[in-house]
XYZ file of C-alpha atoms in Angstrom:
371
model
C 0.000 0.000 0.000
C 2.857 2.431 0.834
C 4.574 1.618 -2.429
C 1.357 2.258 -4.316
C 0.959 5.603 -2.586
C 4.559 6.537 -3.387
C 4.107 5.595 -7.053
C 0.868 7.553 -7.265
C 2.599 10.562 -5.734
C 5.686 10.417 -7.956
C 3.761 9.720 -11.164
C 0.636 11.783 -11.117
C 0.487 11.628 -14.901
C -0.470 7.883 -14.668
C -3.833 8.732 -13.396
C -6.156 6.782 -11.136
C -7.568 3.515 -12.347
C -10.995 2.623 -10.926
C -13.130 -0.391 -11.666
C -16.093 0.736 -9.659
C -18.559 2.511 -11.906
C -20.179 4.116 -8.894
C -16.947 5.821 -7.824
C -16.291 9.188 -9.318
C -14.262 12.300 -8.459
C -12.231 15.148 -9.924
C -8.501 14.729 -10.554
C -6.465 17.391 -8.844
C -3.851 17.548 -11.650
C -6.309 17.445 -14.546
C -8.730 20.027 -13.241
C -9.510 23.038 -15.323
C -7.617 25.390 -12.994
C -4.524 23.166 -12.713
C -1.155 24.755 -13.848
C 0.328 23.529 -17.077
C 2.760 20.630 -16.690
C 5.594 19.642 -18.967
C 4.961 16.847 -21.406
C 6.793 13.526 -20.923
C 8.624 13.773 -24.242
C 9.774 17.330 -23.557
C 10.880 16.307 -20.053
C 12.947 13.439 -21.446
C 14.532 15.659 -24.098
C 15.391 18.307 -21.497
C 16.973 15.671 -19.285
C 19.131 14.445 -22.191
C 20.276 18.035 -22.998
C 21.233 18.653 -19.359
C 23.123 15.353 -19.229
C 25.113 16.247 -22.360
C 25.892 19.728 -20.970
C 27.115 18.152 -17.710
C 29.347 15.760 -19.643
C 30.779 18.605 -21.756
C 31.411 20.652 -18.606
C 33.255 17.713 -17.017
C 35.436 17.311 -20.125
C 36.226 21.033 -20.138
C 37.161 20.961 -16.438
C 39.377 17.920 -16.954
C 41.127 19.667 -19.875
C 41.616 22.987 -18.116
C 42.733 21.510 -14.809
C 45.008 18.560 -15.493
C 46.536 18.980 -12.030
C 43.316 17.671 -10.419
C 43.987 14.156 -11.587
C 41.577 11.330 -12.337
C 39.458 9.857 -9.576
C 38.359 6.294 -9.939
C 36.464 4.097 -7.491
C 36.890 0.937 -9.499
C 39.933 -0.996 -8.295
C 40.164 -2.919 -11.533
C 40.589 0.215 -13.606
C 44.209 1.206 -14.236
C 46.200 3.149 -16.791
C 49.218 5.395 -17.341
C 48.994 9.088 -16.483
C 49.762 11.319 -19.460
C 51.443 13.956 -17.289
C 53.513 11.558 -15.150
C 54.828 9.377 -17.956
C 58.578 8.966 -18.487
C 58.571 11.027 -21.679
C 56.484 13.842 -20.203
C 58.083 17.344 -20.198
C 59.468 18.690 -16.964
C 56.837 20.133 -14.650
C 57.540 22.743 -12.031
C 57.895 21.353 -8.533
C 55.470 22.355 -5.784
C 58.208 24.209 -3.870
C 59.257 26.206 -6.918
C 55.613 26.910 -7.695
C 55.057 28.190 -4.166
C 58.184 30.334 -4.361
C 57.107 31.744 -7.731
C 53.693 32.549 -6.285
C 55.368 34.404 -3.394
C 57.575 36.366 -5.795
C 54.532 37.346 -7.870
C 52.653 38.348 -4.730
C 55.565 40.573 -3.633
C 55.734 42.114 -7.116
C 51.988 42.824 -6.993
C 52.392 44.452 -3.572
C 55.295 46.600 -4.849
C 53.214 47.590 -7.857
C 50.349 48.605 -5.564
C 52.735 50.737 -3.486
C 54.130 52.394 -6.624
C 50.587 53.146 -7.891
C 49.644 54.596 -4.504
C 52.746 56.827 -4.590
C 52.316 57.988 -8.181
C 48.552 58.592 -7.883
C 47.875 60.183 -4.491
C 44.624 61.634 -5.831
C 43.077 58.123 -5.828
C 42.998 57.990 -2.043
C 43.031 55.027 0.351
C 40.149 52.558 0.296
C 39.529 50.503 3.442
C 36.618 48.563 4.904
C 37.607 48.630 8.565
C 35.601 51.292 10.368
C 37.985 51.233 13.333
C 40.934 52.278 11.176
C 41.546 56.030 11.093
C 44.446 58.403 10.556
C 45.463 61.628 8.893
C 46.072 61.613 5.179
C 49.445 63.027 4.224
C 48.077 64.578 1.047
C 44.887 66.018 2.585
C 46.475 67.616 5.660
C 46.082 71.322 6.302
C 49.700 72.100 5.436
C 49.711 70.017 2.239
C 50.553 71.875 -1.011
C 47.745 72.588 -3.452
C 46.951 69.630 -5.669
C 45.100 69.842 -8.953
C 41.504 68.745 -8.726
C 40.388 65.618 -10.550
C 37.902 67.585 -12.680
C 40.556 70.127 -13.645
C 42.989 67.325 -14.421
C 40.394 65.640 -16.649
C 39.596 68.951 -18.357
C 43.300 69.622 -18.917
C 43.721 66.149 -20.391
C 40.744 66.806 -22.696
C 42.233 70.161 -23.795
C 45.586 68.535 -24.511
C 43.873 65.768 -26.487
C 41.986 68.357 -28.576
C 45.232 70.279 -29.145
C 46.943 67.088 -30.310
C 44.022 66.370 -32.679
C 44.165 69.926 -34.088
C 47.929 69.608 -34.536
C 47.431 66.341 -36.403
C 44.849 67.977 -38.689
C 47.191 70.915 -39.364
C 50.061 68.551 -40.188
C 47.807 66.519 -42.502
C 46.703 69.735 -44.259
C 50.204 71.182 -44.667
C 51.860 67.908 -45.686
C 49.532 66.071 -48.077
C 52.497 64.181 -49.490
C 52.784 62.173 -46.248
C 49.639 60.229 -47.017
C 47.049 58.669 -44.703
C 48.044 55.744 -42.495
C 45.215 53.419 -41.478
C 45.287 50.077 -39.698
C 41.602 49.329 -40.245
C 41.090 47.146 -43.280
C 37.442 48.199 -43.478
C 38.385 51.886 -43.827
C 38.364 53.109 -47.403
C 37.943 56.398 -49.246
C 38.775 58.260 -52.428
C 42.166 59.924 -52.786
C 41.912 63.620 -53.684
C 45.019 63.472 -55.888
C 44.149 60.166 -57.625
C 40.481 60.902 -58.341
C 39.130 60.688 -61.870
C 38.638 64.454 -62.143
C 42.098 65.293 -60.786
C 44.381 67.324 -63.077
C 47.093 65.482 -64.905
C 50.250 64.997 -62.868
C 53.648 64.476 -64.389
C 54.879 60.918 -64.244
C 58.006 60.066 -62.268
C 59.827 58.888 -65.383
C 58.964 62.084 -67.269
C 59.954 64.199 -64.267
C 63.326 62.442 -64.062
C 63.846 62.849 -67.817
C 62.926 66.546 -67.623
C 65.372 67.029 -64.740
C 68.096 65.345 -66.809
C 67.316 67.574 -69.825
C 67.440 70.703 -67.673
C 70.735 69.590 -66.155
C 72.214 69.064 -69.631
C 70.899 72.475 -70.752
C 72.462 74.115 -67.691
C 75.774 72.414 -68.451
C 75.650 73.567 -72.096
C 74.791 77.114 -70.975
C 77.785 77.100 -68.651
C 80.030 75.969 -71.501
C 78.665 78.718 -73.769
C 79.195 81.363 -71.063
C 82.747 80.146 -70.477
C 83.418 80.350 -74.223
C 81.898 83.811 -74.762
C 83.353 85.356 -71.597
C 86.972 84.196 -71.305
C 87.741 87.211 -69.117
C 85.675 85.722 -66.286
C 88.278 83.076 -65.552
C 87.913 79.571 -64.194
C 86.819 79.060 -60.600
C 87.944 75.829 -58.976
C 87.512 74.596 -55.431
C 89.926 71.708 -55.805
C 93.348 72.659 -54.498
C 94.974 69.851 -56.457
C 93.708 71.243 -59.799
C 96.215 73.552 -61.532
C 97.082 74.664 -65.070
C 98.105 77.637 -67.207
C 95.443 79.997 -68.499
C 95.622 80.601 -72.251
C 94.478 84.206 -71.906
C 96.682 85.080 -68.908
C 99.921 83.514 -70.164
C 103.083 85.618 -70.477
C 102.981 85.645 -74.287
C 99.289 86.514 -74.488
C 98.407 89.793 -76.291
C 97.308 92.733 -74.205
C 93.605 92.652 -73.417
C 91.647 95.639 -72.247
C 90.728 95.523 -68.599
C 87.060 95.244 -67.643
C 87.097 98.600 -65.811
C 88.738 100.364 -68.756
C 86.273 98.786 -71.168
C 83.360 99.985 -69.042
C 84.856 103.465 -68.787
C 85.459 103.605 -72.550
C 81.849 102.556 -73.185
C 80.646 105.316 -70.827
C 82.848 107.922 -72.627
C 81.558 106.830 -76.037
C 77.976 107.007 -74.812
C 78.527 110.538 -73.493
C 80.227 111.567 -76.793
C 77.272 110.166 -78.777
C 74.858 112.127 -76.580
C 76.888 115.334 -77.045
C 77.039 114.763 -80.803
C 73.273 114.351 -80.920
C 72.796 117.589 -78.999
C 75.205 119.442 -81.335
C 73.424 118.101 -84.434
C 70.051 119.101 -83.024
C 71.386 122.586 -82.290
C 73.141 123.121 -85.638
C 70.327 121.696 -87.768
C 67.003 122.885 -86.398
C 65.461 122.274 -89.815
C 65.748 118.499 -89.274
C 63.020 118.551 -86.693
C 62.340 116.215 -83.856
C 61.575 112.583 -84.654
C 59.369 110.794 -82.186
C 57.921 107.287 -82.416
C 55.657 107.638 -79.400
C 52.140 108.594 -80.526
C 51.230 109.725 -77.024
C 54.082 112.279 -76.966
C 53.066 115.801 -78.080
C 54.147 119.400 -77.449
C 53.399 123.026 -78.304
C 55.399 125.108 -80.829
C 56.932 128.150 -79.212
C 56.455 130.361 -82.304
C 52.957 129.154 -83.182
C 51.517 129.143 -79.676
C 48.337 131.066 -78.954
C 50.117 133.580 -76.696
C 52.983 134.279 -79.155
C 53.407 137.946 -80.166
C 52.219 138.917 -83.636
C 54.916 139.251 -86.309
C 54.704 141.531 -89.366
C 55.044 139.969 -92.771
C 56.882 142.247 -95.285
C 56.199 141.651 -98.949
C 58.879 142.649 -101.516
C 57.851 145.336 -104.071
C 58.873 145.153 -107.778
C 60.618 148.583 -107.692
C 62.767 147.636 -104.691
C 63.790 144.337 -106.322
C 65.051 146.113 -109.450
C 67.017 148.589 -107.315
C 68.647 145.716 -105.431
C 69.655 144.113 -108.757
C 71.342 147.283 -110.003
C 73.272 147.713 -106.771
C 74.498 144.135 -106.964
C 75.719 144.734 -110.565
C 77.658 147.807 -109.440
C 79.266 145.818 -106.620
C 80.334 143.104 -109.056
C 81.967 145.676 -111.390
C 83.899 147.200 -108.509
C 85.214 143.803 -107.442
C 86.320 143.016 -110.983
C 88.231 146.288 -111.362
C 90.071 145.838 -108.064
C 92.736 143.573 -109.690
C 92.747 141.042 -106.775
C 95.500 138.352 -106.735
C 94.643 135.031 -108.320
C 93.628 132.064 -106.109
C 94.569 129.418 -108.643
C 96.848 126.517 -107.556
C 98.212 123.422 -109.189
C 96.573 120.126 -108.267
C 97.162 116.590 -109.465
C 94.291 114.677 -110.814
C 93.844 110.874 -110.835
C 96.266 110.551 -113.816
C 99.007 112.553 -112.009
C 98.379 115.520 -114.385
C 98.451 119.033 -113.067
C 95.003 120.490 -113.192
C 94.301 124.239 -113.309
C 91.360 124.073 -110.949
C 91.173 127.090 -108.721
C 91.348 126.505 -104.958
C 88.464 128.285 -103.304
C 88.270 129.421 -99.757
C 85.598 128.060 -97.460
C 84.432 131.665 -96.880
C 84.231 132.614 -100.592
C 80.916 133.865 -101.992
C 79.738 132.814 -105.435
C 77.526 135.332 -107.119
C 75.733 133.052 -109.567
C 74.711 134.768 -112.788
C 76.409 138.118 -112.008
C 79.922 137.563 -113.454
C 78.613 136.745 -116.908
C 76.655 139.972 -117.078
C 79.669 142.021 -115.906
C 81.965 140.464 -118.487
C-alpha cells in the first residue's frame, strides 16, 4: 500500500484507475484550474540536454585543470597518467611553484605601493571602520593639488590640441599620405580621383630634370666660351694649369674697368654729338615714335606775339639788282690776286682748278653779265 501511494505521488500523470462505476471524483492535476505541466517527451529531451551539458562541462574541467587528476572508485581500472609518464616534459615542482607565487605576490604588492605613490589623488580605500588616521596629502599644510575635474579637463584640452595639430600637419603635408590600420576603412584619394588634373609621371619628371641639367651644363660651356675674361673658378686645391688668356705671351687685353669706362665715354660723346646736331640743324626737326608724346610750338603758340610779314615790291627788287651789278663791277676792277693753284688729278696731271676758300661767296649769274 505504501509503495502504491509513493508511485501515485511520484507519477501523477499515470492517473487513477478505478473499476467501480459508482466511484467518481475530480482529478487534482487534470482540473480546469490546474497549472500547465511539462509533457513527458519534452521532459525526457530536457533531461538528455542537461546530461550532455554536464558531460561537456566535465570534459572542459578535466582539460583545463590537469593537475586535479583522475578519480576512480573501481579498483580494476588502471592506466598510465599522461602527465607523469617517463617522456612527459618537466613540470615545475610544488616548492618552486610556491616560491614563484610568493615572488609574484611581492611584485603585486610593490606595484600597488608604486601606484599609490604615483597617484595620491586616488585615495586610500579601506573597509575597517575602526581604522583612522590623517592623510598626508589632505592635511592642512599640504601643497595645493590639482583637482580631478581640472585634471580631466586639462587632459581633454591637450587631447583636442593634439588632434588639431594632427589635422594641421595633414593639411600642410599632403604628401605624407594617410596611415590606417583598419582594413574596413576606405575612401577616395583627392590626388588620384578621376577628375584630378594630370600629374607628371616620375619617369617624365626624371627625364625633364636630366634635360634641364644638360641644358644648364651647355649654358655654362657657352658662357665660359663667350666670356673668357671671367676666368675659371675651382675649389679643388689639387687642380692647376696655365690659363691661355693670362699667359706671359698673351696679347694685351683691355681691362674690364677700362672697357666699361670707354663705353661710358663713347655714350657721353654720342649724346653730345646728338645735342650738337640738333642745335646746328634745327630744320631736321624732332623725330618721335611715341604717338602719345606731343608738345606746343613756341612760335605758333596762342600767346605768341604777332609778327609783321613784309612783302617785296617790284621797284625795290630792281634797285637791289642794279646795286648788286655795281658791286660786281667794282670787285672786278680791283685787280685782286689770283687764287689758282696746281693740283694733281687721278692721272698725275696738273690740273688748273682754282682753290676756293671756305668763306668765298659765289655770285651766280652776275659775273657773266659784268663780263
